[in-house]
């Protein structure tokens, strides 16, 4: 099977979620998935679809990306995102953003218009401005829920990063991830999400977006490890996904991932209590789950 | 063979180097290599030795790391570094630093004392201050040679990043890299050097430090790719190193790498005009070369 397919996630986490939160997140994932499916069915490119999906999820206040991003040690919000095109193996990513309304839109501009892969902090915001992207005041992203999580101080809370992987009708793959990082992280901390090979990766054979204890995913180079296991060991996608999370576990972390290969159904796997996710492949799957 | 061994590099590049520059760089590499060999022979840990080596190379004005770092598009210097311990698979890295005297010392502190892997920009400098590391005025790092290269505007000049890989008497591996990045890079640009898996990586089987067109090394996830080829394909270190640089080449880049495995001689390979490097393994090698 190699028709269009997509998976998206709203983050892996271990905090208990109220049934109300689960319902709201499921409703949002369902809405976004249906829009994405429409675009894939219409023949839109995987790269455009994952950017579109993640840009919508960034605007969902319940999720930890864009609006609703986690507050750092100083009670400020610093956002990270990455996108990668499997066909061209081009990537764009940005970290420690305080004023860029859509981090994933900036990552896409970096992919298309910059000679660089990763821009951070004020330099990244200057590039956003050069591109004419929307800048906002830092307070724009703050929600009462994120402020409350910060006050209750759950330092390892990494819930609700968002991401998407897609395969388009031409068989091309793409991956995108966006996050506010961990609550009470040090200022300037960059997790796995915007690091190509750690939290986000795509090539001609695989696309993957991770969520979880970002430092463990960085040390394990998890996203590329998934691709390497497929390409070098001929692991099945399921086996590779299990092995990637097992490695994260041996490094002391938990998390989850969504992935696609050029001929697999969407994969969604996690070793946390939950990972909000939604998957679709033409004629085979349509699923919203925690 | 599994005794102590080390490789260090002063960067891969395509710009012509005067014989005077070559002589001066060779002299510095010889000096640093001998100090490192003394420490390895005395039983010092690989992690301490690579930090020591890179901290010395950061102070060599002719090399593009610390003092002598390349100037960015605004004529400022932003420094990046990473270090990784193979045994514990712990990593620390920092990017877009303007005031931290030794970026590699900060990376080591992040490895040892922070829950994070990567800190950037002002947040990273705040952490350096919390650790009591030396902060300096940004002008401290500027050299007439770096200013001249900037004025002559060679945007893709990535010469003279520095790095080291070592294997200690206990068989443990470590890798470290430090750089000023590319001349005329955008502010906030982070290359491969401080990205675990891209420019720097170590585990129980391999240690590697890369230099070259950083964006291509990021897209190829080169440092981890070297380790994955050894671990999953049973490539020889030489074959893996060739394949890694070949992949960078297919993405449009050039560069080089130094690497060690738990039973190999030091490897130094590049597809640029030159890569200043020095290698030693107990009883077998002692070599300074371009």
XYZ file of C-alpha atoms in Angstrom:
580
model
C 0.000 0.000 0.000
C 1.435 3.312 -1.027
C -1.507 5.680 -1.380
C -1.850 8.883 0.600
C -1.670 8.575 4.367
C -1.203 10.769 7.399
C -0.633 10.606 11.127
C -0.742 13.482 13.576
C -0.146 13.686 17.284
C -1.020 16.038 20.102
C 1.827 14.868 22.307
C 2.708 11.947 24.555
C 2.362 12.472 28.290
C 2.053 10.913 31.708
C -0.139 13.524 33.409
C -3.736 12.521 33.953
C -6.064 14.221 31.484
C -9.645 15.024 32.398
C -12.275 13.416 30.214
C -13.243 16.926 29.204
C -9.689 17.622 27.963
C -9.626 14.306 26.131
C -12.898 15.110 24.463
C -11.745 18.569 23.392
C -8.402 17.317 22.080
C -10.087 14.445 20.208
C -12.510 16.907 18.645
C -9.638 19.105 17.461
C -7.646 16.161 16.078
C -10.729 14.920 14.258
C -11.326 18.348 12.746
C -7.708 18.763 11.644
C -7.425 15.204 10.341
C -10.491 15.628 8.136
C -9.095 18.837 6.652
C -5.753 17.139 6.017
C -7.382 14.111 4.404
C -9.289 16.400 2.051
C -6.042 17.994 0.960
C -4.215 14.693 0.496
C -7.139 13.278 -1.495
C -6.988 16.378 -3.675
C -3.338 15.615 -4.428
C -1.640 18.217 -2.257
C 2.049 17.664 -1.446
C 2.947 15.975 1.847
C 5.185 18.888 2.811
C 2.351 21.397 2.432
C -0.059 19.148 4.332
C 2.179 18.609 7.380
C 2.849 22.354 7.573
C -0.890 23.035 7.324
C -1.754 20.458 9.996
C 0.865 21.681 12.446
C -0.056 25.323 11.881
C -3.649 24.462 12.867
C -2.534 22.505 15.930
C -0.344 25.448 17.004
C -3.542 27.482 17.361
C -5.245 24.943 19.670
C -4.867 26.351 23.215
C -5.035 22.911 24.850
C -1.920 21.728 23.032
C 1.666 22.630 23.937
C 2.701 24.443 20.742
C 2.088 28.020 19.647
C -0.875 29.224 21.714
C -0.864 27.150 24.902
C 2.895 26.603 24.863
C 4.519 25.561 28.146
C 6.041 28.257 30.357
C 9.776 28.098 31.040
C 11.586 28.638 34.359
C 10.983 32.389 34.098
C 7.315 32.016 33.222
C 7.983 32.930 29.586
C 7.134 30.952 26.466
C 9.845 29.863 24.013
C 8.713 27.860 21.006
C 10.499 25.380 18.705
C 9.532 23.772 15.394
C 10.961 21.790 12.495
C 9.845 20.563 9.096
C 11.541 18.224 6.633
C 10.828 17.275 3.033
C 11.646 13.623 2.385
C 12.021 13.896 -1.387
C 14.529 16.749 -1.388
C 15.830 15.934 2.078
C 15.650 19.636 2.852
C 14.922 20.813 6.366
C 14.085 23.999 8.212
C 13.849 24.504 11.946
C 13.760 27.210 14.561
C 14.129 27.351 18.330
C 13.724 29.628 21.332
C 11.152 31.799 19.538
C 9.205 34.323 21.594
C 7.384 36.387 19.026
C 6.804 34.317 15.878
C 3.112 33.519 15.650
C 3.592 30.276 13.714
C 6.895 28.542 14.438
C 6.156 25.906 11.786
C 5.582 28.597 9.154
C 9.011 30.019 10.026
C 10.580 26.547 9.806
C 9.083 26.175 6.315
C 10.473 29.551 5.237
C 13.901 28.551 6.524
C 13.616 25.334 4.506
C 12.674 27.174 1.336
C 14.470 30.505 1.543
C 17.492 30.223 3.811
C 20.822 28.477 3.205
C 20.581 27.356 6.831
C 18.720 24.549 8.598
C 18.381 25.888 12.152
C 17.950 29.472 13.350
C 17.368 30.349 16.995
C 16.274 33.161 19.280
C 16.519 36.760 18.059
C 18.311 35.807 14.858
C 15.422 33.520 13.955
C 12.908 36.259 14.743
C 14.848 38.674 12.553
C 14.591 36.157 9.694
C 10.846 35.820 10.335
C 10.572 39.583 10.041
C 12.611 39.581 6.809
C 10.116 37.025 5.439
C 7.124 39.125 6.454
C 5.756 36.531 8.877
C 3.389 37.568 11.688
C 5.136 38.619 14.880
C 3.152 38.949 18.091
C 3.758 40.049 21.657
C 5.047 37.176 23.828
C 1.872 37.305 25.959
C -0.115 36.248 22.889
C 0.730 32.567 23.464
C -0.121 32.346 27.154
C -3.174 30.418 28.363
C -4.533 30.080 31.910
C -4.005 26.297 31.730
C -0.311 26.655 30.853
C 0.139 29.222 33.640
C -1.530 26.852 36.064
C 0.704 23.926 35.060
C 3.671 26.240 35.604
C 2.441 27.243 39.058
C 1.916 23.621 39.997
C 5.501 23.033 38.870
C 5.684 19.744 37.024
C 9.188 20.091 35.641
C 9.182 17.005 33.474
C 5.785 17.663 31.952
C 6.290 17.380 28.221
C 2.715 16.718 27.217
C 1.058 17.937 24.095
C 3.825 18.682 21.633
C 2.227 18.468 18.187
C 3.421 16.829 14.988
C 2.449 15.304 11.677
C 3.818 12.934 9.065
C 2.266 12.503 5.644
C 2.633 10.566 2.399
C 1.104 12.209 -0.637
C -0.362 10.731 -3.801
C 3.044 10.955 -5.506
C 4.531 8.872 -2.680
C 6.564 11.700 -1.171
C 6.995 11.879 2.594
C 7.267 14.817 5.001
C 7.402 15.398 8.751
C 6.763 18.406 10.997
C 6.829 19.039 14.752
C 6.086 22.093 16.910
C 6.326 22.537 20.674
C 6.553 24.813 23.668
C 8.980 22.343 25.234
C 8.892 21.342 28.881
C 7.290 23.317 31.693
C 9.942 25.160 33.742
C 12.714 24.406 31.239
C 15.781 26.652 31.430
C 15.607 29.699 29.154
C 17.279 28.934 25.846
C 16.631 25.192 26.163
C 16.088 23.461 22.834
C 14.565 19.984 22.939
C 14.356 17.296 20.296
C 11.467 18.734 18.267
C 13.460 21.203 16.126
C 16.528 18.977 15.858
C 16.685 17.126 12.537
C 17.319 13.476 13.385
C 16.213 13.783 17.021
C 12.513 14.756 17.047
C 11.835 15.246 13.339
C 13.151 13.519 10.212
C 12.100 12.588 6.695
C 13.799 11.050 3.690
C 12.610 9.057 0.681
C 11.897 6.000 2.833
C 10.520 7.272 6.143
C 9.012 10.241 7.965
C 8.782 10.546 11.729
C 7.762 13.030 14.419
C 8.549 12.351 18.084
C 7.233 13.635 21.412
C 8.397 12.991 24.957
C 11.468 13.500 27.121
C 13.302 15.533 24.528
C 16.766 15.183 26.001
C 16.562 11.381 25.742
C 15.386 11.619 22.136
C 18.342 13.945 21.426
C 20.892 11.614 23.019
C 19.391 8.637 21.162
C 19.043 10.580 17.866
C 15.676 8.862 17.762
C 14.068 10.120 14.564
C 17.060 9.228 12.412
C 17.511 5.991 14.327
C 14.066 4.943 13.108
C 15.096 5.572 9.496
C 18.489 3.888 9.961
C 16.901 0.747 11.374
C 14.647 0.506 8.317
C 17.376 1.259 5.815
C 20.334 -0.614 7.298
C 18.762 -3.465 9.287
C 15.590 -3.982 7.247
C 13.573 -3.742 10.468
C 9.829 -3.555 9.971
C 8.428 -0.104 10.816
C 6.719 -1.586 13.896
C 9.920 -3.204 15.135
C 11.934 -0.042 14.458
C 9.395 2.087 16.353
C 9.508 -0.291 19.325
C 13.307 -0.281 19.326
C 13.459 3.526 19.200
C 11.195 3.906 22.231
C 13.019 1.101 24.041
C 16.283 3.024 23.554
C 14.681 6.182 24.927
C 13.513 4.107 27.892
C 17.024 2.794 28.588
C 18.181 6.415 28.675
C 15.552 7.136 31.330
C 12.819 8.691 29.220
C 9.334 8.105 27.941
C 7.506 9.393 24.902
C 5.932 8.483 21.631
C 6.195 8.794 17.890
C 4.209 8.781 14.693
C 5.788 7.496 11.506
C 5.186 6.531 7.914
C 7.315 4.713 5.388
C 6.858 4.680 1.639
C 4.685 1.571 1.872
C 3.359 1.281 5.424
C 0.182 2.188 7.219
C 0.616 5.029 9.724
C 2.363 4.014 12.920
C 1.620 5.570 16.310
C 3.445 4.170 19.331
C 4.153 5.438 22.851
C 5.301 4.231 26.249
C 3.610 7.055 28.155
C 0.131 6.921 29.696
C -1.350 8.505 26.610
C -0.580 10.069 23.251
C -3.370 11.866 21.480
C -3.112 10.888 17.836
C -5.067 10.504 14.644
C -4.260 8.404 11.604
C -5.644 7.903 8.136
C -4.631 5.972 5.062
C -6.692 5.845 1.910
C -9.358 3.185 2.087
C -7.875 1.549 5.187
C -7.703 3.615 8.349
C -9.439 6.471 10.047
C -8.736 6.582 13.718
C -8.645 9.092 16.578
C -7.155 7.678 19.788
C -5.372 8.362 23.035
C 43.706 -2.917 19.218
C 41.836 -1.145 21.953
C 44.405 0.923 23.836
C 44.182 4.688 24.197
C 43.875 6.693 21.001
C 42.949 10.181 19.887
C 42.223 12.215 16.795
C 41.786 15.957 16.595
C 40.986 18.271 13.744
C 41.367 21.933 12.958
C 38.610 21.926 10.348
C 38.060 20.873 6.754
C 38.139 23.588 4.126
C 38.485 24.481 0.479
C 40.184 27.865 0.812
C 43.857 27.943 -0.054
C 46.028 28.118 3.049
C 49.411 29.829 2.961
C 52.352 27.628 3.867
C 52.839 29.912 6.834
C 49.301 29.192 8.083
C 49.806 25.478 7.529
C 53.010 25.581 9.505
C 51.421 27.481 12.380
C 48.357 25.214 12.515
C 50.540 22.086 12.354
C 52.649 23.420 15.191
C 49.565 23.999 17.333
C 48.080 20.578 16.558
C 51.421 18.962 17.403
C 51.570 20.825 20.706
C 47.986 19.950 21.671
C 48.296 16.328 20.529
C 51.362 15.788 22.707
C 49.595 17.200 25.755
C 46.582 14.993 25.070
C 48.721 11.890 24.603
C 50.380 12.528 27.959
C 46.986 12.650 29.616
C 45.688 9.523 27.900
C 48.886 7.637 28.782
C 48.383 8.720 32.386
C 44.933 7.130 32.322
C 42.772 10.254 32.084
C 39.162 9.768 30.929
C 38.358 10.304 27.243
C 35.679 12.839 28.121
C 38.135 14.987 30.065
C 40.736 14.733 27.318
C 38.456 15.816 24.472
C 37.238 18.762 26.530
C 40.844 19.694 27.330
C 41.941 19.417 23.683
C 39.049 21.468 22.341
C 39.449 24.119 25.045
C 43.090 24.576 23.915
C 42.119 24.707 20.235
C 39.471 27.352 21.045
C 42.311 29.627 22.138
C 44.261 29.272 18.867
C 43.495 32.458 16.883
C 44.084 30.778 13.524
C 41.265 28.294 14.091
C 37.543 29.018 13.747
C 36.431 28.364 17.315
C 36.552 30.589 20.373
C 39.213 33.221 19.614
C 39.330 33.519 15.832
C 35.703 32.507 15.339
C 34.095 33.431 12.019
C 32.084 36.664 11.815
C 28.387 36.397 10.993
C 26.360 38.557 8.601
C 26.407 41.442 11.085
C 30.132 41.136 11.730
C 29.540 39.573 15.143
C 30.812 36.260 16.473
C 28.420 33.527 17.639
C 29.983 30.320 18.882
C 28.683 26.735 19.132
C 30.043 23.608 20.831
C 29.063 20.091 21.885
C 30.517 17.259 23.898
C 29.308 13.689 24.364
C 30.324 10.872 26.693
C 30.095 7.488 24.977
C 29.869 5.389 28.121
C 26.971 7.252 29.722
C 25.634 8.521 26.395
C 25.228 11.917 28.026
C 25.600 15.066 25.966
C 25.874 18.799 26.462
C 25.843 21.480 23.809
C 25.402 25.189 23.360
C 24.835 27.511 20.431
C 24.751 31.181 19.439
C 27.064 32.176 22.304
C 28.526 35.669 22.281
C 30.138 36.018 25.675
C 31.161 32.576 26.946
C 34.951 32.359 26.831
C 35.041 28.589 26.381
C 31.991 27.171 24.606
C 33.240 23.606 25.167
C 33.544 24.208 28.914
C 29.917 25.350 28.904
C 28.883 22.270 26.913
C 30.600 20.085 29.520
C 28.780 21.890 32.361
C 25.481 21.374 30.564
C 26.329 17.670 30.230
C 27.148 17.343 33.924
C 24.872 19.809 35.667
C 21.813 20.526 33.541
C 18.809 18.304 32.817
C 19.037 19.645 29.263
C 21.188 18.787 26.262
C 21.156 22.024 24.253
C 20.989 25.618 25.488
C 21.263 28.594 23.152
C 21.807 32.350 23.076
C 21.106 34.377 26.193
C 19.634 31.437 28.102
C 22.871 29.517 27.570
C 24.904 32.513 28.731
C 22.741 32.800 31.831
C 23.513 29.145 32.584
C 27.232 29.811 32.063
C 26.978 32.625 34.589
C 25.117 30.380 37.065
C 28.026 27.912 36.714
C 30.610 30.613 37.336
C 32.221 30.248 33.896
C 34.266 33.102 32.412
C 32.222 35.593 30.428
C 33.985 38.071 28.154
C 33.054 41.001 25.957
C 32.092 39.859 22.443
C 35.097 41.708 20.969
C 37.383 39.342 22.876
C 37.058 36.666 20.163
C 37.740 38.842 17.124
C 40.962 38.485 15.159
C 42.189 40.570 12.192
C 42.209 37.413 10.030
C 38.557 36.623 10.775
C 37.595 40.257 10.085
C 39.485 40.107 6.795
C 37.743 36.888 5.717
C 34.455 38.587 6.544
C 35.357 41.648 4.468
C 36.356 39.441 1.559
C 32.943 37.791 1.898
C 33.303 34.082 1.382
C 29.865 33.025 2.539
C 30.418 29.288 2.406
C 33.757 29.358 4.183
C 33.499 26.813 6.961
C 37.196 26.226 7.514
C 38.818 25.532 10.809
C 36.113 24.228 13.096
C 37.896 22.205 15.783
C 37.116 18.823 17.266
C 38.473 15.776 19.037
C 37.594 12.128 19.617
C 39.358 9.971 22.159
C 39.432 6.449 23.562
C 40.857 6.114 27.042
C 42.676 3.265 28.736
C 39.359 1.920 30.065
C 38.055 1.763 26.486
C 35.557 4.598 26.889
C 34.919 6.954 23.986
C 34.113 10.669 23.830
C 33.694 13.366 21.176
C 33.794 17.165 21.237
C 33.434 19.916 18.624
C 33.620 23.724 18.787
C 33.128 26.303 16.059
C 32.426 29.850 15.029
C 30.305 28.504 12.167
C 30.359 29.932 8.680
C 31.512 33.404 7.707
C 28.530 35.712 7.063
C 26.017 33.188 8.467
C 22.641 34.626 9.520
C 22.495 35.659 13.173
C 21.112 32.827 15.249
C 22.282 30.168 12.779
C 23.248 26.889 14.416
C 25.250 24.459 12.304
C 25.991 20.786 12.793
C 28.735 21.111 15.415
C 26.507 21.471 18.514
C 23.823 19.110 17.234
C 24.094 15.648 18.750
C 23.962 13.198 15.850
C 24.822 15.784 13.188
C 28.334 17.104 13.942
C 29.120 15.363 17.226
C 28.232 11.926 18.596
C 29.575 9.218 20.883
C 28.271 5.958 22.272
C 29.888 2.762 23.527
C 30.942 1.772 20.003
C 31.943 4.962 18.199
C 32.914 8.603 18.611
C 32.911 11.158 15.807
C 33.419 14.871 15.217
C 32.559 16.429 11.853
C 33.506 19.631 10.043
C 32.271 21.100 6.781
C 29.060 22.351 5.217
C 27.079 22.121 8.416
C 23.642 22.219 6.853
C 24.399 19.113 4.778
C 25.708 17.297 7.846
C 22.497 18.257 9.663
C 20.224 17.012 6.867
C 22.233 13.779 6.626
C 22.451 13.369 10.432
C 26.044 12.451 9.651
C 27.601 11.753 13.043
C 24.889 9.316 14.069
C 24.824 7.870 10.562
C 28.450 6.811 11.078
C 27.520 4.973 14.280
C 24.378 3.446 12.733
C 26.350 2.067 9.785
C 28.766 0.364 12.185
C 26.081 -0.956 14.506
C 23.359 -1.960 12.053
C 25.242 -2.773 8.834
C 28.545 -3.933 10.308
C 30.336 -1.519 7.982
C 34.031 -1.120 8.663
C 34.861 2.309 10.132
C 36.618 3.243 6.883
C 33.620 2.259 4.760
C 31.209 4.039 7.102
C 33.313 7.214 7.001
C 33.402 7.126 3.195
C 29.637 6.578 3.016
C 28.948 9.464 5.404
C 30.981 11.915 3.325
C 29.482 10.544 0.114
C 26.004 11.284 1.492
C 27.060 14.827 2.381
C 28.369 15.152 -1.172
C 25.058 14.016 -2.689
C 23.373 16.757 -0.625
C 25.740 19.315 -2.185
C 28.321 19.649 0.567
C 31.908 18.928 1.415
C 33.678 18.368 4.704
C 35.528 15.915 6.827
C 35.417 13.884 9.982
C 37.536 12.221 12.615
C 36.324 9.057 14.307
C 37.235 6.227 16.604
C 35.524 2.966 17.414
C 36.182 0.743 20.407
C 38.757 -1.230 18.454
C 39.934 0.865 15.505
C 42.846 3.140 14.794
C 41.883 6.812 14.486
C 40.139 7.693 11.243
C 40.475 11.055 9.519
C 38.742 11.504 6.177
C 37.676 14.537 4.109
C 36.544 15.470 0.632
C 37.705 19.082 0.893
C 41.093 20.409 -0.238
C 42.470 20.022 3.238
C 41.637 19.097 6.812
C 44.229 19.848 9.456
C 44.292 16.831 11.749
C 46.437 14.896 14.150
C 46.096 11.298 15.271
C 47.727 9.024 17.787
C 47.145 5.500 19.025
C 49.352 3.828 21.568
C 52.386 2.231 19.970
C 51.008 2.604 16.434
C 50.393 6.088 15.141
C 51.586 9.621 15.607
C 50.680 11.812 12.711
C 50.088 15.491 11.948
C 48.668 16.091 8.475
C 46.618 18.304 6.223
